Short mmCIF file of N, CA, C and O in Angstrom, two decimals:
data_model
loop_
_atom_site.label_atom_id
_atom_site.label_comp_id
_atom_site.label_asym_id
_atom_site.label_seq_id
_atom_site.Cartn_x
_atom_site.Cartn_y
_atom_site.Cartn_z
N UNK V 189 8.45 18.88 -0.39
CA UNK V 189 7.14 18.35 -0.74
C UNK V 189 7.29 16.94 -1.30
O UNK V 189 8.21 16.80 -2.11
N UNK V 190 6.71 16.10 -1.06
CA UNK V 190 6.26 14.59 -1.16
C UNK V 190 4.71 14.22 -1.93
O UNK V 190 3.52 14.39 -1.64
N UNK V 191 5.25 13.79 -2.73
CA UNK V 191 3.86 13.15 -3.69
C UNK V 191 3.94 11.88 -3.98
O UNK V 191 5.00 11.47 -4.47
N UNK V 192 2.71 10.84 -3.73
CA UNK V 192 2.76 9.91 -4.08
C UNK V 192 1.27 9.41 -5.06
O UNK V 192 0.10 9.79 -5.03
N UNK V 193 2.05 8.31 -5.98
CA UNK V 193 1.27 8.30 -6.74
C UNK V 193 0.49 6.85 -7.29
O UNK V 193 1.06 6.15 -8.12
N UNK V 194 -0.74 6.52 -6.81
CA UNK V 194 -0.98 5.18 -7.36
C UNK V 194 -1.78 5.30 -8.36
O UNK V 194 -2.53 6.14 -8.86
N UNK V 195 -1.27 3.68 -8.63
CA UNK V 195 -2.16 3.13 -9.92
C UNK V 195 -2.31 1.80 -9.87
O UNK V 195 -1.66 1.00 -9.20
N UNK V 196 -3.75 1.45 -11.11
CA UNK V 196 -3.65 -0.07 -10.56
C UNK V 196 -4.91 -0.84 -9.94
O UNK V 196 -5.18 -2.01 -9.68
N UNK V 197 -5.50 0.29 -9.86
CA UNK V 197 -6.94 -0.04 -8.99
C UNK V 197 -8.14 -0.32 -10.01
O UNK V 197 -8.06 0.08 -11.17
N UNK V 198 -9.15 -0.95 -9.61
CA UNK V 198 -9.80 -1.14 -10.78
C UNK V 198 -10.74 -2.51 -10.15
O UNK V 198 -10.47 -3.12 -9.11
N UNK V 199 -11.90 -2.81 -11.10
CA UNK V 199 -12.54 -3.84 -10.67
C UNK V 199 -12.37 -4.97 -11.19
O UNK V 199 -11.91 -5.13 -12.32
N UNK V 200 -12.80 -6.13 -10.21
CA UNK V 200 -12.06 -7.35 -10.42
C UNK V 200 -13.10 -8.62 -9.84
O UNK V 200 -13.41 -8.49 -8.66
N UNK V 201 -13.55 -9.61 -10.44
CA UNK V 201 -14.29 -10.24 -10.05
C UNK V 201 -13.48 -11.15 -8.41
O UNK V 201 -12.30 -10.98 -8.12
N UNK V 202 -14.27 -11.90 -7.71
CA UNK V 202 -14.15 -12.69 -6.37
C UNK V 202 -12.82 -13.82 -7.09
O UNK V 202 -12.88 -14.56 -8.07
N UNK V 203 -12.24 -13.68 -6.62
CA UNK V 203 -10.40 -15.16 -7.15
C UNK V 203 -9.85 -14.34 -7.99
O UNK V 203 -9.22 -15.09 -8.73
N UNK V 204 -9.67 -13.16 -8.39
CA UNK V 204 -8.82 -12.37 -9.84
C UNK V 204 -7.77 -11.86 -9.06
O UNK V 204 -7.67 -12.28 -7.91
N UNK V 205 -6.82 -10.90 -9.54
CA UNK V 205 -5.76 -10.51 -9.23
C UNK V 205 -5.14 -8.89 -10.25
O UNK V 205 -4.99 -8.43 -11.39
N UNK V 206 -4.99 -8.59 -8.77
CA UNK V 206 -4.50 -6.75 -9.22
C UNK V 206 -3.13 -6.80 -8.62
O UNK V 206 -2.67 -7.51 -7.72
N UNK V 207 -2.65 -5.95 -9.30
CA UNK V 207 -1.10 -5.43 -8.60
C UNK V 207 -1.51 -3.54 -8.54
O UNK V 207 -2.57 -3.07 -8.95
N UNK V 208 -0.75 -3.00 -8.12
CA UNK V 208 -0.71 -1.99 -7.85
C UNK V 208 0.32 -0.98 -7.56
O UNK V 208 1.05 -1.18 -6.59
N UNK V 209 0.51 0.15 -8.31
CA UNK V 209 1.97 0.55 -7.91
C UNK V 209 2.21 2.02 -7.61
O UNK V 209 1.51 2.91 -8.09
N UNK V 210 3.10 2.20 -6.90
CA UNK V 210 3.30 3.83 -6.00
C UNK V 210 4.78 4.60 -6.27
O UNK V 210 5.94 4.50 -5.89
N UNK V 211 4.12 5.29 -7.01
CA UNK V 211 5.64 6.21 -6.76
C UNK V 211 5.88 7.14 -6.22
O UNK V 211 4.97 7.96 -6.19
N UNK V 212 7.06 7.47 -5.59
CA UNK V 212 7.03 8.28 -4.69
C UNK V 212 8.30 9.51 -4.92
O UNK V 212 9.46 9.14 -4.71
N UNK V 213 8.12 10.58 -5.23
CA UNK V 213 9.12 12.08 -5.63
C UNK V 213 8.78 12.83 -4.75
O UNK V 213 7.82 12.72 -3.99
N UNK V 214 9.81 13.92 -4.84
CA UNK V 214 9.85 14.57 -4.30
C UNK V 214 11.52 14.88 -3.24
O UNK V 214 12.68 14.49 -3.42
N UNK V 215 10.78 15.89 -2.02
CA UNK V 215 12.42 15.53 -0.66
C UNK V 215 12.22 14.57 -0.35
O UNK V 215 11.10 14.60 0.15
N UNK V 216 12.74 13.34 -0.30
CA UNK V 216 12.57 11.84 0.02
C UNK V 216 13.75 11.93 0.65
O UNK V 216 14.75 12.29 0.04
N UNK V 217 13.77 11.54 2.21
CA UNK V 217 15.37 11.46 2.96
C UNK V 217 14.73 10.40 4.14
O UNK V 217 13.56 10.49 4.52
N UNK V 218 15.44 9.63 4.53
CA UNK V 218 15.27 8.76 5.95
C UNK V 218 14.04 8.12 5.52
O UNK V 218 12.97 8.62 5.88
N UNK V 219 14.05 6.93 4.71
CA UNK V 219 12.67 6.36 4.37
C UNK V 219 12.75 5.18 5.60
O UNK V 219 13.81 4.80 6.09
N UNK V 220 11.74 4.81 5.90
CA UNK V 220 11.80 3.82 7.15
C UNK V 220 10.90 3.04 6.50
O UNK V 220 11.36 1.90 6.53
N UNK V 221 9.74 3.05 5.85
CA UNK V 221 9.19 2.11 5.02
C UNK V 221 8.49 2.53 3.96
O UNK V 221 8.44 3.74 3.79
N UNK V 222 7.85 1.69 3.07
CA UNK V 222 6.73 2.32 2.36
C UNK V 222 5.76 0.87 2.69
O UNK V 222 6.04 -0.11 3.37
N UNK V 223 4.39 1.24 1.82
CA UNK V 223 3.70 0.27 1.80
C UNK V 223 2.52 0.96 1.49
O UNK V 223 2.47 2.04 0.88
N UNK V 224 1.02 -0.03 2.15
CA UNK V 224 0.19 0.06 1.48
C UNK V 224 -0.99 0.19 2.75
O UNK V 224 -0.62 -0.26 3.84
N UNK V 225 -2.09 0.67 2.68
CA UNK V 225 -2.75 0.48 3.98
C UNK V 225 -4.40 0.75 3.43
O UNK V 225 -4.27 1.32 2.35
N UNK V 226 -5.41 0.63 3.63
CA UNK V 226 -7.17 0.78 2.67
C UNK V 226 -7.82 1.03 4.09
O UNK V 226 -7.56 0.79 5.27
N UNK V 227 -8.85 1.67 3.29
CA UNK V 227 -10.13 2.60 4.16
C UNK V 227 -11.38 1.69 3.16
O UNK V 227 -11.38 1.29 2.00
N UNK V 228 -12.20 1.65 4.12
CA UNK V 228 -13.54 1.22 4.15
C UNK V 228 -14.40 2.52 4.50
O UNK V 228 -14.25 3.06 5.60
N UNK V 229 -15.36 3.07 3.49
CA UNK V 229 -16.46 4.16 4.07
C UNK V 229 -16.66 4.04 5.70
O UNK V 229 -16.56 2.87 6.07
N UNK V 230 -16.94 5.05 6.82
CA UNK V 230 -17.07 4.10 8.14
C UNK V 230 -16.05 3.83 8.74
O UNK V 230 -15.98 4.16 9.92
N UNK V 231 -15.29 3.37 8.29
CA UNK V 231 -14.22 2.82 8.85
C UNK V 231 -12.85 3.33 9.25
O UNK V 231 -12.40 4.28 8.61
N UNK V 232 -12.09 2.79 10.30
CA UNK V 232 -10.47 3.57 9.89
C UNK V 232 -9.81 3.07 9.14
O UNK V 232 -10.05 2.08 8.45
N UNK V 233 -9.00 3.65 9.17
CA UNK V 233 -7.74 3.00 7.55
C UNK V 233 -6.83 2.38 8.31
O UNK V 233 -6.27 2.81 9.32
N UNK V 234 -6.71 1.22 7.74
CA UNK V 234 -6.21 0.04 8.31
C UNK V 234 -5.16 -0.33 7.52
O UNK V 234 -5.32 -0.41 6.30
N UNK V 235 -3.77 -0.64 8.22
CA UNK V 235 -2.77 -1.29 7.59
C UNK V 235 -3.21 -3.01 6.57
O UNK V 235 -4.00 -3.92 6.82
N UNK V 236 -2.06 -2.74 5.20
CA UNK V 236 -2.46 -3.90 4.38
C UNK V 236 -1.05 -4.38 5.02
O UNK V 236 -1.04 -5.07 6.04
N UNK V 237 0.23 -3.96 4.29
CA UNK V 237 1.65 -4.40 3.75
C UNK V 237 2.31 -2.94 4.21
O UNK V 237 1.96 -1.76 4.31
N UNK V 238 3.55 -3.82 4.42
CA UNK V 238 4.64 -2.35 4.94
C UNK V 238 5.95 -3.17 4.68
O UNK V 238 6.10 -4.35 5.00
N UNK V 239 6.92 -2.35 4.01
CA UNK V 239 8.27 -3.40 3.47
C UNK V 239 9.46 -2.13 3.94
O UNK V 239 9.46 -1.03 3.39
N UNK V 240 10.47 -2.53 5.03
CA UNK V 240 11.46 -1.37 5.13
C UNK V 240 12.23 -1.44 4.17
O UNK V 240 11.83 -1.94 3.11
N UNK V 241 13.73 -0.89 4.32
CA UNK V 241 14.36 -0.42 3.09
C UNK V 241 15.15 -1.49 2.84
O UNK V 241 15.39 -1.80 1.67
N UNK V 242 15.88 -2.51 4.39
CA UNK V 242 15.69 -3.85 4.23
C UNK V 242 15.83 -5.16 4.13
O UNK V 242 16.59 -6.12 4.21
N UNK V 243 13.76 -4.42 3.69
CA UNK V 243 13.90 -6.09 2.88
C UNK V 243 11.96 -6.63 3.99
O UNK V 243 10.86 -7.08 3.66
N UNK V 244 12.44 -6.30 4.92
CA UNK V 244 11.80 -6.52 5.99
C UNK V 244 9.91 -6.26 5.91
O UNK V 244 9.52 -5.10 5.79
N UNK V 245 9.00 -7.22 5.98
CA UNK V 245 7.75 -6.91 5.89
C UNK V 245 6.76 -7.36 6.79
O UNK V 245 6.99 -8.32 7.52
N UNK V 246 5.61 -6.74 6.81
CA UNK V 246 4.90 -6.75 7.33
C UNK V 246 3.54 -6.85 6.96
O UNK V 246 3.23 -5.76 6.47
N UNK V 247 2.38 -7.79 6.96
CA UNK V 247 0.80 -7.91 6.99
C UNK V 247 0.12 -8.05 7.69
O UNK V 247 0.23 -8.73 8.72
N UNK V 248 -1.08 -7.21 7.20
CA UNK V 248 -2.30 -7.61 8.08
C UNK V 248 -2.48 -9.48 7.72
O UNK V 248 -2.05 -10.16 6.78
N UNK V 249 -3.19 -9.79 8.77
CA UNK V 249 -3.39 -11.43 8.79
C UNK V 249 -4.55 -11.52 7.61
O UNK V 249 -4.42 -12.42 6.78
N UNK V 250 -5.66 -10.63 7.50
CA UNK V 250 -6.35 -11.04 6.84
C UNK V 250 -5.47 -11.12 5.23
O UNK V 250 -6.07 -11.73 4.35
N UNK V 251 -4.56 -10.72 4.98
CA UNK V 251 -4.07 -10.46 3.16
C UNK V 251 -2.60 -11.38 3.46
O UNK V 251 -1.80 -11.43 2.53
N UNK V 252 -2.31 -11.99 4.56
CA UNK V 252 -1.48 -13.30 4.45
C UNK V 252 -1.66 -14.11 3.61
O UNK V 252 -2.79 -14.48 3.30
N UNK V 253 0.02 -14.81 2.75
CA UNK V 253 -0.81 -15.36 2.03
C UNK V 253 -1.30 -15.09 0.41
O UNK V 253 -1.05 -15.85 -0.53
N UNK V 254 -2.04 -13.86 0.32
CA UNK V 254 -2.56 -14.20 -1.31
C UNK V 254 -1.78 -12.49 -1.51
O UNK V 254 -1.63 -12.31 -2.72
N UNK V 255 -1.37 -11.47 -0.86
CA UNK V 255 -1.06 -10.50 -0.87
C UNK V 255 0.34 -10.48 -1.13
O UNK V 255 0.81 -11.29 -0.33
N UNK V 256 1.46 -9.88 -1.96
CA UNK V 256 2.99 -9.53 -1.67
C UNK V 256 3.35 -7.91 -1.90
O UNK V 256 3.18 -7.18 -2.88
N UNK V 257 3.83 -7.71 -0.78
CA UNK V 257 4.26 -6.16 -1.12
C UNK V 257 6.03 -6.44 -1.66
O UNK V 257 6.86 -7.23 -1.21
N UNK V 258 6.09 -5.62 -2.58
CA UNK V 258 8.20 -5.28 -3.16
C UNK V 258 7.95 -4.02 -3.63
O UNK V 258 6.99 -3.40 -4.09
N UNK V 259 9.24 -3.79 -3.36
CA UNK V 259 9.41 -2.91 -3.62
C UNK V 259 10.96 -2.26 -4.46
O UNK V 259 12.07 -2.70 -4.15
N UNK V 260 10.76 -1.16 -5.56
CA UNK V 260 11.98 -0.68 -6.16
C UNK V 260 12.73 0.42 -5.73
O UNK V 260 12.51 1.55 -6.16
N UNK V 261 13.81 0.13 -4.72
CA UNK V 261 14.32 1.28 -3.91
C UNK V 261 14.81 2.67 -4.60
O UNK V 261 14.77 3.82 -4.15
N UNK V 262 15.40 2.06 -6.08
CA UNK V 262 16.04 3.21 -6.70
C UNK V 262 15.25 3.78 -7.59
O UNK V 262 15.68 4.61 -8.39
N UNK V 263 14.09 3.42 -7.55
CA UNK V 263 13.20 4.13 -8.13
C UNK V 263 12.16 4.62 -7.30
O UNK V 263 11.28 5.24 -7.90
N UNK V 264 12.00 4.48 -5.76
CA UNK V 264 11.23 4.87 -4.90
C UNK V 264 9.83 4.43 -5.13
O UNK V 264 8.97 5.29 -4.96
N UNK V 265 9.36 3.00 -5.56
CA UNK V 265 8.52 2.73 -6.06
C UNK V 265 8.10 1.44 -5.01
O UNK V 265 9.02 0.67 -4.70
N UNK V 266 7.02 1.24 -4.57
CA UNK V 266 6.44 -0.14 -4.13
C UNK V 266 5.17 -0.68 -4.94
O UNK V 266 4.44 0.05 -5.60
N UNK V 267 5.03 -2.01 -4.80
CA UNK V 267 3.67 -2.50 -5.12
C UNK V 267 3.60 -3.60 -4.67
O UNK V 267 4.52 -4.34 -4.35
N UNK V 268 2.06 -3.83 -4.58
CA UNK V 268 1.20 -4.43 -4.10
C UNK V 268 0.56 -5.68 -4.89
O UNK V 268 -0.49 -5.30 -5.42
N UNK V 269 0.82 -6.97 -5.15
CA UNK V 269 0.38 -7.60 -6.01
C UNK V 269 -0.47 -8.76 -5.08
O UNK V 269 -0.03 -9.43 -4.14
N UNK V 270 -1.40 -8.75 -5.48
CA UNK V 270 -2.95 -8.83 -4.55
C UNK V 270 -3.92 -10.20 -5.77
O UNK V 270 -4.41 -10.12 -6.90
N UNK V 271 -3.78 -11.36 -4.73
CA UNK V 271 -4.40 -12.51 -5.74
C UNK V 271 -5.70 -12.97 -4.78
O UNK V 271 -6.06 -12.26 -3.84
N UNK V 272 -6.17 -13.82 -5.00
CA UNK V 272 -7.57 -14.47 -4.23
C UNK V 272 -8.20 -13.32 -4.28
O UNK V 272 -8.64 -13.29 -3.14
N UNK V 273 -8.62 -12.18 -4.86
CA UNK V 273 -9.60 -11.33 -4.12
C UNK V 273 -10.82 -11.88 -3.95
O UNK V 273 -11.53 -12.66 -4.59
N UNK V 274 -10.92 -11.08 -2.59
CA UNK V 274 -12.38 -11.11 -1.87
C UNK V 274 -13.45 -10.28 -1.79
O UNK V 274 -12.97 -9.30 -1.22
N UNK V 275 -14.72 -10.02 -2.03
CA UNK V 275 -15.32 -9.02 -1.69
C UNK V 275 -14.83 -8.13 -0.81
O UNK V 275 -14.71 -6.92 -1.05
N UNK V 276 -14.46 -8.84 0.54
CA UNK V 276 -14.37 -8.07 1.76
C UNK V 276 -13.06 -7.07 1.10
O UNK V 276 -12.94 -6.04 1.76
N UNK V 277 -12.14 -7.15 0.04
CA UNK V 277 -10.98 -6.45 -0.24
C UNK V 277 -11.29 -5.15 -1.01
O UNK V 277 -10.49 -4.35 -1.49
N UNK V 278 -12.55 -5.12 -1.01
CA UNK V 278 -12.95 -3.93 -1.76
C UNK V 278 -12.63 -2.67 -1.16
O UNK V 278 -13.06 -3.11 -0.09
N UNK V 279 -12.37 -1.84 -0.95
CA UNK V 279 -11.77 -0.41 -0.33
C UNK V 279 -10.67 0.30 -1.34
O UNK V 279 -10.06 -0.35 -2.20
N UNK V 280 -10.49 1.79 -1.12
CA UNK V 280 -9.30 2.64 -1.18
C UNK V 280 -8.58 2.07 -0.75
O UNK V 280 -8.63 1.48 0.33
N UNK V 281 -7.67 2.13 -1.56
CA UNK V 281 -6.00 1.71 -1.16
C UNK V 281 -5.31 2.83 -1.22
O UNK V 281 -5.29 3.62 -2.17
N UNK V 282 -4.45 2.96 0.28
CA UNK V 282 -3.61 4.32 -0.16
C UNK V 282 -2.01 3.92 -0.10
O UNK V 282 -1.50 3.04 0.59
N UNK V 283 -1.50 4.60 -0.80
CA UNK V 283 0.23 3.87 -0.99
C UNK V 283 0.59 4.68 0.96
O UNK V 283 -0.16 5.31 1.70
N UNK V 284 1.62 4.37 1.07
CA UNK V 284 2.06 4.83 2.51
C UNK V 284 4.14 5.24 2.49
O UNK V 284 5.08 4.66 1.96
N UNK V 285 4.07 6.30 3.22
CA UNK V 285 5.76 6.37 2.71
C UNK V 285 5.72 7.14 4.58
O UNK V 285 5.08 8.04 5.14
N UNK V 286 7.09 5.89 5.08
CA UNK V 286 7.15 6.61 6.20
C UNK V 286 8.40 7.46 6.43
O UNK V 286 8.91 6.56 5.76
N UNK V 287 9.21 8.14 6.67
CA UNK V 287 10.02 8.82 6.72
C UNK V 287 10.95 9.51 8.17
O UNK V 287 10.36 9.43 9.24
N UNK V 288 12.15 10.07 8.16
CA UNK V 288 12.78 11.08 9.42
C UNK V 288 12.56 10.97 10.89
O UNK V 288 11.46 10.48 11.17
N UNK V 289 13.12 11.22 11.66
CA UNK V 289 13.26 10.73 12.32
C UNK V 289 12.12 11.13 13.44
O UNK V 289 12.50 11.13 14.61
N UNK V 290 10.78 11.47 13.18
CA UNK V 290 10.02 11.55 13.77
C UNK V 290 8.79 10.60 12.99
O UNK V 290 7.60 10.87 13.18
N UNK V 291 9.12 9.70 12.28
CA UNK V 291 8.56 8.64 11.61
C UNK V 291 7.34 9.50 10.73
O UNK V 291 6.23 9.04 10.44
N UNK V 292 7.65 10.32 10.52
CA UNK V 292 6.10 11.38 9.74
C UNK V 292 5.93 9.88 8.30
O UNK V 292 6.70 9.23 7.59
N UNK V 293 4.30 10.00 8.57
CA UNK V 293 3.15 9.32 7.16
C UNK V 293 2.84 10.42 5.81
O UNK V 293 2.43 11.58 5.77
N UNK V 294 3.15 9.69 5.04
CA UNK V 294 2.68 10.78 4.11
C UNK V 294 2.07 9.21 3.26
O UNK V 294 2.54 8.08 3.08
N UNK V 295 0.62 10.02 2.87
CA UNK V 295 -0.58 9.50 2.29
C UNK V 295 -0.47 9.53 0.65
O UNK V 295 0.06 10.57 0.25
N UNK V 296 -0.87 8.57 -0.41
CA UNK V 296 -1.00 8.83 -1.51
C UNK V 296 -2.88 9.15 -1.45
O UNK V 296 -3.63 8.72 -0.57
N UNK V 297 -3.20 9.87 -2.45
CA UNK V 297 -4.51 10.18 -3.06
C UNK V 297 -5.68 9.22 -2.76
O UNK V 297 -6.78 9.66 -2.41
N UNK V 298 -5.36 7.60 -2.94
CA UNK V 298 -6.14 6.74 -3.34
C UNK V 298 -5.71 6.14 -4.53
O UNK V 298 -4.91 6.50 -5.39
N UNK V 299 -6.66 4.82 -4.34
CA UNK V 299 -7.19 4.17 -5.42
C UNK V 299 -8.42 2.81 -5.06
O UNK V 299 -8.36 1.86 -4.27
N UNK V 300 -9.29 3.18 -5.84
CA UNK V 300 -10.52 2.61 -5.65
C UNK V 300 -9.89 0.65 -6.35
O UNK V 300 -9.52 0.29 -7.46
N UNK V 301 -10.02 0.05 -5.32
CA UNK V 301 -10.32 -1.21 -5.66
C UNK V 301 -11.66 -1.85 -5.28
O UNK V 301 -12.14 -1.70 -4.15
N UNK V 302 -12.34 -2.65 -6.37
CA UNK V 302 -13.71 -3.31 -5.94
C UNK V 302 -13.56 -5.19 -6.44
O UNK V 302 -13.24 -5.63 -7.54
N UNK V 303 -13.81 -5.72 -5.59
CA UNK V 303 -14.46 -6.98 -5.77
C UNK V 303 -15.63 -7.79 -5.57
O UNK V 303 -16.18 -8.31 -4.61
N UNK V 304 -15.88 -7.69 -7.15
CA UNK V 304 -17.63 -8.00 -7.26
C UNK V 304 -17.56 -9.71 -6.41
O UNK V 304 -16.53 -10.18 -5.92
N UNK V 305 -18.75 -10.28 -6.44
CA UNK V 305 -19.11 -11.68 -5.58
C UNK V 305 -18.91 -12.91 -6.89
O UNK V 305 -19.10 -14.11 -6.64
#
């Protein structure tokens, strides 16, 4: 069993800045990445940040730029440190842990981020 856990979310006026952080316990074997990915009501859940073990990363174009994903390997921990916010950045953020050799996703809970105008 795999649990992940964020924190970090919270409201934030239009130019402020959140970080955000995930931990991840549990059988943890063959990590291939972790990262970060948000849902919009409506919407699908869309990749933010993805960092392999490494070193190696990946963004969406829109969070180029004002977004950095790192991560703490020996503590199985990533985060998300997130500047310029935008309205449009308002969504659930879910931490992301990919794993074995059938690349299985395992989802954290959430966390509500909002950016007022």
């Amino acid at each position: 069993q795999v649990q992940l856990v964020e924190s970090g979310g919270g409201l934030v006026q239009a130019g402020g800045s959140l970080r955000l952080s995930c931990v991840a316990s549990g059988s943890i074997y063959s990590i291939h990445h972790m990262g970060w990915y948000r849902q919009v009501p409506g919407n699908q859940r869309e990749l933010v940040a993805t960092m392999t073990n490494s070193g190696t990363t990946r963004y969406a174009d829109s969070v180029k730029g004002r977004f950095t994903i790192s991560r703490d390997n020996a503590k199985n921990t990533v985060y998300l440190q997130m500047h310029s916010l935008k309205p449009e950045d308002t969504a659930v953020y879910f931490c992301n842990l990919q794993v074995g050799i059938s690349f299985y996703d395992y989802f954290g809970q959430g966390t509500q981020v909002t950016v007022s105008p």
